[in-house]
Short mmCIF file of C-alpha atoms and ligand atoms in Angstrom, two decimals:
data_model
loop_
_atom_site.label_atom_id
_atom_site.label_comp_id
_atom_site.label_asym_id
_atom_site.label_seq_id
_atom_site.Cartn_x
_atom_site.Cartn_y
_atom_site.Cartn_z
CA UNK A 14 26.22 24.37 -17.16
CA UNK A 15 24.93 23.47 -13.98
CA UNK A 16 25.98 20.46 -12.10
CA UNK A 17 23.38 20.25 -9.48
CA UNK A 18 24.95 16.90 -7.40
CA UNK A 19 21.98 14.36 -7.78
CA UNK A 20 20.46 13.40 -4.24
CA UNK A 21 18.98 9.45 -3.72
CA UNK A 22 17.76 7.92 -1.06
CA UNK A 23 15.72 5.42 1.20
CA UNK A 24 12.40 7.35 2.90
CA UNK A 25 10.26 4.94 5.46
CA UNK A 26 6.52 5.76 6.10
CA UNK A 27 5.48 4.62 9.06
CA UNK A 28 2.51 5.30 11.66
CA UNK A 29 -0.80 3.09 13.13
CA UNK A 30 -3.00 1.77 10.88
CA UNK A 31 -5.25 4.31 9.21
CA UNK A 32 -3.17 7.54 9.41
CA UNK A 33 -3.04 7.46 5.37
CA UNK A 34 0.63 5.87 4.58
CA UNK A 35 -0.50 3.98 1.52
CA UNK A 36 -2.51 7.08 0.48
CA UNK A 37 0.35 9.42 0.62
CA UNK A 38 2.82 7.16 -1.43
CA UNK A 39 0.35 6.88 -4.04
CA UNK A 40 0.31 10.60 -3.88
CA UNK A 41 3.57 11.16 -3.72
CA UNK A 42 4.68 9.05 -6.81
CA UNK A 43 1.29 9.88 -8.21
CA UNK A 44 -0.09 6.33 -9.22
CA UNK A 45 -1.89 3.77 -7.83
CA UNK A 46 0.29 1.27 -6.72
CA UNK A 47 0.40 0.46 -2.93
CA UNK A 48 -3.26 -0.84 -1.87
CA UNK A 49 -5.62 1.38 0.22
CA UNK A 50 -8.30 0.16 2.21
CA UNK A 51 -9.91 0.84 5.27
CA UNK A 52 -8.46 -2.53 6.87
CA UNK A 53 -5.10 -2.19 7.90
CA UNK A 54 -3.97 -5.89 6.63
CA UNK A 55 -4.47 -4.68 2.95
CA UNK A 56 -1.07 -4.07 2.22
CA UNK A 57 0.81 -7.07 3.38
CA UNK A 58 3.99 -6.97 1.06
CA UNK A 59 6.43 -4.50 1.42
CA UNK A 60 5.69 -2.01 -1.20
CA UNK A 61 8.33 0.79 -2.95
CA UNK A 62 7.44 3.61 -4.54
CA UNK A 63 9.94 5.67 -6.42
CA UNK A 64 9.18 9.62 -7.23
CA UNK A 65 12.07 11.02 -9.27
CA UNK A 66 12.42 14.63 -9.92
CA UNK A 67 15.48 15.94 -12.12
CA UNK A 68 17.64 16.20 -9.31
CA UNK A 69 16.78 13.81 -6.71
CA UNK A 70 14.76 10.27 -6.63
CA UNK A 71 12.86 8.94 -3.17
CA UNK A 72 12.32 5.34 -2.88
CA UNK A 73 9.74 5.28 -0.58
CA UNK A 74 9.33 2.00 1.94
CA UNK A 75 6.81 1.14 3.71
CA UNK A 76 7.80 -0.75 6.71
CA UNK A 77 7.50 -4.34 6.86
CA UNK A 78 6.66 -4.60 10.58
CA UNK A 79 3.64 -2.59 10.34
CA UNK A 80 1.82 -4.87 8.26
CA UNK A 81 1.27 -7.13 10.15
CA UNK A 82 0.57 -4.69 12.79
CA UNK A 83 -2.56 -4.40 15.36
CA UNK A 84 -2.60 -2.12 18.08
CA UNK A 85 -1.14 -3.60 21.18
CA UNK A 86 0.04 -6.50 19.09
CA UNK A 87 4.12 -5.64 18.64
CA UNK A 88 6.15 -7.91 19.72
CA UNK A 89 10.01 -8.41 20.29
CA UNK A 90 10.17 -10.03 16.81
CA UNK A 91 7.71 -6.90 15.61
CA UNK A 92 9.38 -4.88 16.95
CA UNK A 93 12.98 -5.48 15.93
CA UNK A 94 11.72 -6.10 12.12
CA UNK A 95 10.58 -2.57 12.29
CA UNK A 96 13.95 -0.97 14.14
CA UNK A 97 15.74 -2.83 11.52
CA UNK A 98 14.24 -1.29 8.52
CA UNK A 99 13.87 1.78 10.15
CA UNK A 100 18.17 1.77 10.98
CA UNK A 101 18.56 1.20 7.28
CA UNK A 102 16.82 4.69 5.45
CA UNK A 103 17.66 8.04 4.84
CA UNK A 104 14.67 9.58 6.31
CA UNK A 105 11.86 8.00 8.47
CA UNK A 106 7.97 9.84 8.09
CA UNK A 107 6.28 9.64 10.83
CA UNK A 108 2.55 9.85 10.23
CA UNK A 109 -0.28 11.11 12.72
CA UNK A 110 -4.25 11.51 11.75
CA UNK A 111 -4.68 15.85 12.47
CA UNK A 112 -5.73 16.46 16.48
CA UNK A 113 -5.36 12.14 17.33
CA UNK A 114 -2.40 11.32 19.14
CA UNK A 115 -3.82 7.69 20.32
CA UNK A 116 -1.72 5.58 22.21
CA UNK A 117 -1.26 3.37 19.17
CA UNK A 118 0.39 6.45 17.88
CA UNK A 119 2.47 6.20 20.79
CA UNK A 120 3.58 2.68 20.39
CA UNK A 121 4.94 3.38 17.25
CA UNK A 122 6.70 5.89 18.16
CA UNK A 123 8.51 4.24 20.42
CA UNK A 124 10.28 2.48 17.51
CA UNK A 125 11.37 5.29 16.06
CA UNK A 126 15.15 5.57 14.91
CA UNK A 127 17.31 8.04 17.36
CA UNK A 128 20.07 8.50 14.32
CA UNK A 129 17.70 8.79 11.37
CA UNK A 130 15.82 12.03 10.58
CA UNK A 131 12.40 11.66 11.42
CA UNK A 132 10.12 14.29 10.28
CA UNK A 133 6.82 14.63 11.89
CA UNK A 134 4.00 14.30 9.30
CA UNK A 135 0.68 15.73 10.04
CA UNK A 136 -1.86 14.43 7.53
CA UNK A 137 -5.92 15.03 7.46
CA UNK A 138 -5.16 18.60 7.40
CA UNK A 139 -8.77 18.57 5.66
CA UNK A 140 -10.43 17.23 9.00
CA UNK A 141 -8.58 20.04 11.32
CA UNK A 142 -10.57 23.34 10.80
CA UNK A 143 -9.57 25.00 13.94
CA UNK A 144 -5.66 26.13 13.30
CA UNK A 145 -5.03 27.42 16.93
CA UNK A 146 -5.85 23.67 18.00
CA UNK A 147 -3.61 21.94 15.15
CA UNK A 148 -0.82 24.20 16.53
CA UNK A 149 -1.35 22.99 20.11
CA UNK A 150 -1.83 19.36 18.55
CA UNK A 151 1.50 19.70 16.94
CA UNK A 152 3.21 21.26 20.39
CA UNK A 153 2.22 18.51 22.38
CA UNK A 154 3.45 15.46 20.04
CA UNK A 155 6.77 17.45 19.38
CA UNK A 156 7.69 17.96 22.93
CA UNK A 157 7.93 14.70 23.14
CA UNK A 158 10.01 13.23 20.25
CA UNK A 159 12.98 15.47 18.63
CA UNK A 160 11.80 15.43 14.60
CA UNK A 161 13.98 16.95 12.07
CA UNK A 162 11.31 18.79 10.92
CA UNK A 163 7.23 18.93 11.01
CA UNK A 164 4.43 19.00 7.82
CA UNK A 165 0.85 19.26 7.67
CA UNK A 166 -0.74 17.69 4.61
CA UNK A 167 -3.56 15.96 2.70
CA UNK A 168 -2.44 13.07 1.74
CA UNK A 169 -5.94 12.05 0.36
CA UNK A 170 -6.48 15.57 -1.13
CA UNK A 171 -2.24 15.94 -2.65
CA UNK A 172 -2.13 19.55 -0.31
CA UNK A 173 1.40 20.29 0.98
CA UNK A 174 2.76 17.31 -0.44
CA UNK A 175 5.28 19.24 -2.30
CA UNK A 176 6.30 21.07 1.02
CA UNK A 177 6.80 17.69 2.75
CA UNK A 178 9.18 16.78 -0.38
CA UNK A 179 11.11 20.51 0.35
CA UNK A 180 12.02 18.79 3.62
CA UNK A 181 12.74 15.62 3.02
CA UNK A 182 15.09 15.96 -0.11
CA UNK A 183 18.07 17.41 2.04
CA UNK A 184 18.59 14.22 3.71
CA UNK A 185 18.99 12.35 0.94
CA UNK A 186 22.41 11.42 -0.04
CA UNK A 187 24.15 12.79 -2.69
CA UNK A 188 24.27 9.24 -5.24
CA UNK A 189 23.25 8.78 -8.89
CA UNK A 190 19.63 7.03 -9.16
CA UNK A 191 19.24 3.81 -8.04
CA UNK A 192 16.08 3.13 -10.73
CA UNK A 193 15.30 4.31 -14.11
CA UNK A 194 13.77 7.30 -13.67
CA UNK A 195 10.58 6.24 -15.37
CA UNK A 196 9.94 3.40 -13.22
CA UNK A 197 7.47 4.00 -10.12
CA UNK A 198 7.71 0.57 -8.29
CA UNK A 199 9.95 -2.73 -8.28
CA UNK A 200 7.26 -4.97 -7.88
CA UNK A 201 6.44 -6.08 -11.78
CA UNK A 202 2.70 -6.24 -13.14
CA UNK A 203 2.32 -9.67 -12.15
CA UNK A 204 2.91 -8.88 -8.29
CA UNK A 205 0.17 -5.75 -8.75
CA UNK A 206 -2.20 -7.69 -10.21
CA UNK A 207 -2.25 -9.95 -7.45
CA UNK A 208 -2.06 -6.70 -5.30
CA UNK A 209 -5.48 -5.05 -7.25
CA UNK A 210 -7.31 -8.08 -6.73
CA UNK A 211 -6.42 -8.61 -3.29
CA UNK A 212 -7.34 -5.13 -2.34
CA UNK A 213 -11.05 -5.79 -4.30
CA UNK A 214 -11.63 -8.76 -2.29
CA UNK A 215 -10.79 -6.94 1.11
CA UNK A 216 -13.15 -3.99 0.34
CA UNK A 217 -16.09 -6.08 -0.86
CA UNK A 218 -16.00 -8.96 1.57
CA UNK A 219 -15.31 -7.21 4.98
CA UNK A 220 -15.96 -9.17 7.75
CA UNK A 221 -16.86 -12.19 5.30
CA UNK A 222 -13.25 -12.68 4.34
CA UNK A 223 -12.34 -15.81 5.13
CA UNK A 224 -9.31 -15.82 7.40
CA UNK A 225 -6.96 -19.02 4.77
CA UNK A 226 -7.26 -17.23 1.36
CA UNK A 227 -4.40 -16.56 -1.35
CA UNK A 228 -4.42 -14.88 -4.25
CA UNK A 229 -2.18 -16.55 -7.36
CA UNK A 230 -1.74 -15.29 -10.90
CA UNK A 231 -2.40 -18.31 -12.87
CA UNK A 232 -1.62 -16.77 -16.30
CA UNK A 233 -0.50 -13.26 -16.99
CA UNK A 234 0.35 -13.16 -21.16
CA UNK A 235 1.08 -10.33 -23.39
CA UNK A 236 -1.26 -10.32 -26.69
CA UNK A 237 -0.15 -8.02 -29.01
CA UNK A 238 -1.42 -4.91 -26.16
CA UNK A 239 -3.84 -6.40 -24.60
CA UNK A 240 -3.07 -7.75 -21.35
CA UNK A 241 -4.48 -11.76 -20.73
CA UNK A 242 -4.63 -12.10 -16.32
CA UNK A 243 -6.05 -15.19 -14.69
CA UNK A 244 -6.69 -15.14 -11.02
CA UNK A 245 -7.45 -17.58 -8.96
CA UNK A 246 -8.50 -17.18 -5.13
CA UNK A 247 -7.65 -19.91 -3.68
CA UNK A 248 -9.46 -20.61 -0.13
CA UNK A 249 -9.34 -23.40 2.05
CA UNK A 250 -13.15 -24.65 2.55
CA UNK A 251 -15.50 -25.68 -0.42
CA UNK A 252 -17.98 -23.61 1.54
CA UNK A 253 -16.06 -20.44 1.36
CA UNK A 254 -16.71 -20.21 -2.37
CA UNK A 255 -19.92 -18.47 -2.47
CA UNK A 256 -19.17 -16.21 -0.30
CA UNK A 257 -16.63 -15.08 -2.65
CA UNK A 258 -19.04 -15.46 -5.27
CA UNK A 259 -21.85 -14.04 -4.10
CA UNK A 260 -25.79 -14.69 -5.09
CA UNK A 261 -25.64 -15.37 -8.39
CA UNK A 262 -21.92 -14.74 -9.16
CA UNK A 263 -22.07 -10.74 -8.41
CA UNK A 264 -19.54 -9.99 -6.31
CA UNK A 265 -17.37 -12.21 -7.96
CA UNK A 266 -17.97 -10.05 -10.70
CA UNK A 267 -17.90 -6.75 -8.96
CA UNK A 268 -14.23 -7.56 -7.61
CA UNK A 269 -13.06 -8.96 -11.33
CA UNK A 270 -14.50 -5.45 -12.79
CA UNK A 271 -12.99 -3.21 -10.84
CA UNK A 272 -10.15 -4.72 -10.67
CA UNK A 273 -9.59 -4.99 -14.30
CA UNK A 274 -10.44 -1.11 -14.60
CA UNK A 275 -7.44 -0.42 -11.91
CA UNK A 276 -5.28 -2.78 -13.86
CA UNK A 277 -5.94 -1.06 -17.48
CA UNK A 278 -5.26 2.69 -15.60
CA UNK A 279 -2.28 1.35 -13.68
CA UNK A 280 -0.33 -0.71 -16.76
CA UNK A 281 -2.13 1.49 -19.11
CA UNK A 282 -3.24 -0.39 -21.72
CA UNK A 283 -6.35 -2.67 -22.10
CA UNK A 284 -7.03 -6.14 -19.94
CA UNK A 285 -8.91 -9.20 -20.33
CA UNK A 286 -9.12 -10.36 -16.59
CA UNK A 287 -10.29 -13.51 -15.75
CA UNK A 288 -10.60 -14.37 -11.84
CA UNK A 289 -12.32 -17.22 -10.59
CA UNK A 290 -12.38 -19.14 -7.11
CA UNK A 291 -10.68 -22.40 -6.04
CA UNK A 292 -10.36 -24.75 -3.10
CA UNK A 293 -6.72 -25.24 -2.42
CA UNK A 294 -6.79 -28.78 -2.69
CA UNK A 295 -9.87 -29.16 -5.11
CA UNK A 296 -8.52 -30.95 -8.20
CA UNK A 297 -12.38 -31.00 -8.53
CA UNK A 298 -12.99 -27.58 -8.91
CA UNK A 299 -10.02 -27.45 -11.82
CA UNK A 300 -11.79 -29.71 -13.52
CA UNK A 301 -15.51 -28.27 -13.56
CA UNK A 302 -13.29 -24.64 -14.63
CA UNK A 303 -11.88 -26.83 -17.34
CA UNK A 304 -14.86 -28.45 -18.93
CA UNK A 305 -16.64 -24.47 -18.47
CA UNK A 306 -14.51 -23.39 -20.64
CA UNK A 307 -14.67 -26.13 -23.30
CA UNK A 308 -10.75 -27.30 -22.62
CA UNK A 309 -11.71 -30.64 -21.44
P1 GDP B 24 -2.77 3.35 6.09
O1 GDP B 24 -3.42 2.22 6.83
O2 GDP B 24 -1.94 4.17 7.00
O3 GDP B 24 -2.03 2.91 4.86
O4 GDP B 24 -3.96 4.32 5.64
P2 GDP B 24 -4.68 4.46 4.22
O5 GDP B 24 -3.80 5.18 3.27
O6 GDP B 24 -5.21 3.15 3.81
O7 GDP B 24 -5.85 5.47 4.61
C1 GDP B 24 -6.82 5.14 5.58
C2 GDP B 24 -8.06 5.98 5.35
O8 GDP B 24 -7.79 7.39 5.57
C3 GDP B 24 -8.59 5.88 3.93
O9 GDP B 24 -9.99 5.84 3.98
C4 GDP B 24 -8.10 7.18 3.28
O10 GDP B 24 -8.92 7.61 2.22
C5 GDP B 24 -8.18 8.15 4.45
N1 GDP B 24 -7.27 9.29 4.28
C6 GDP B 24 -5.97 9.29 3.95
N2 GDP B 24 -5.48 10.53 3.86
C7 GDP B 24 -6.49 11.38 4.14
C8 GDP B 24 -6.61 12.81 4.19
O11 GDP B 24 -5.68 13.58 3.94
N3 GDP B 24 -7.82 13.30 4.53
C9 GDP B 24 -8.90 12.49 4.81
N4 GDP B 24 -10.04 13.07 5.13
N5 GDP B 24 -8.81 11.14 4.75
C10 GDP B 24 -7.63 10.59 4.42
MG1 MG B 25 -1.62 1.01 4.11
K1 K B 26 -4.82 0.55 4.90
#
């Protein structure tokens, strides 16, 4: 009889757009549930993702500042949202791209915590070929910040991710779980659904998104396995609609596909997905949805 103390904690992953946060926390709890994209506004909510091993659980954060973050865009406000958060959990990860220390990098890590372990996380490892120059990359950024400790992973590729867990578990505090051990978010299926199709619509619309849109789960219904979602995407100008639509409805229907095949790996189990486009104050556009589908 062993009684290994169980270790819990709060881990923050922070770093400039692009370094691969939202890559590595889907890694490290091993599903898809934070949003990757190439555009840094993607994941606007503050996401948790829980890995729990038999002796210790992570609840990873990811910060709540850096969201909304743009490089030389922090403010005082910004700024102070992200101190906060960061002042608040066990262990802060501080993510860098492999040989780019950019003065974005910089600015974040100017907000990071003095009291709270920071450990130095190297990711791209698959972009950095020459090691004598990742060794010189890593002197340089650690002579300037004092990290608890220093890992160079993959996020994108799972290499060393185990490592980076090695060095992160000690400063966890010794507590029972705070979740059930088979839970891997706190955001329910309603709020990732939202989350799947907002992610589709970022990726296939690019620099057409329309700067007013919303995403709102009209209808999300339990038959028997089968999962019933309606989306709606609600923007602000009638003439915004076919540009979500696209010629002939396609990329309406590229978005609602692969969305749909996310949802059925993610809640596993099968979907009927529905997503469709409104104008926020279009009682007109209800109604022509209504009479398509016969309930009027
Ligand atoms: P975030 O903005 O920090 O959340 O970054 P993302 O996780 O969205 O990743 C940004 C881009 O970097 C995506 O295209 C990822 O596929 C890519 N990426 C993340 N990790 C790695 C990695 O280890 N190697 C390579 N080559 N690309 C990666
Ligand atoms: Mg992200
Ligand atoms: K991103």
């Amino acid at each position: 009889m062993t009684d290994t103390p169980f270790h819990c904690g709060f881990v923050a992953i922070v770093g400039r757009p692009n370094v691969g946060k939202s890559t590595l926390m889907n890694h490290l709890i091993g599903q898809k549930i934070s949003i990757t994209s190439k555009k840094s506004q993607t994941t606007r909510h503050r996401v948790t993702g829980i890995h729990t091993e038999d002796a210790a659980q992570f609840v990873f954060v990811d910060t709540p500042g850096f969201q909304t973050y743009h490089k030389g865009a922090l403010n005082e406000a910004l700024n102070k949202s992200v101190k906060d958060s960061l002042g608040s959990v066990d262990c802060v990860l501080f993510l860098l791209e492999a040989m780019r220390f950019t003065s974005a990098d910089r600015e974040v890590m100017a907000l990071l915590p003095k009291k709270t372990p920071v450990i130095l996380v190297v990711n791209k490892l698959d972009k950095a070929k020459d090691k004598l120059a990742l060794q010189a990359f890593i002197n340089e950024v650690t002579a300037e910040f004092a990290f608890a400790g220093v890992e160079v992973v993959s996020a994108k590729h799972g290499q060393r991710l185990a490592e980076l867990l090695d060095q992160v578990r000690p400063h966890l505090p010794e507590s029972m779980p705070l979740y059930p051990e088979d839970m891997v978010t706190d955001k329910n299926e309603r709020f990732l659904a939202a989350e799947i199709v907002r992610e589709k619509l970022f990726r296939y619309l690019g620099e057409e998104l329309p700067y007013e849109m919303n995403v709102e789960v009209e209808m999300f219904e339990m038959d028997g396995a089968l999962r019933r979602i309606h989306i709606a995407v609600l923007v602000d100008k009638e003439h915004q609609k076919p540009i979500v639509i696209g010629k002939a409805g396609e990329k309406l229907k590229k978005i609602s596909t692969e969305a749909r095949l996310d949802m059925e790996k993610l809640f596993d189990g099968k979907v009927f997905l529905q997503v469709w486009v409104k104008v926020k104050s279009g009682w007109a556009d209800d109604v022509r949805f209504l009479r398509e589908f016969g309930l009027n």
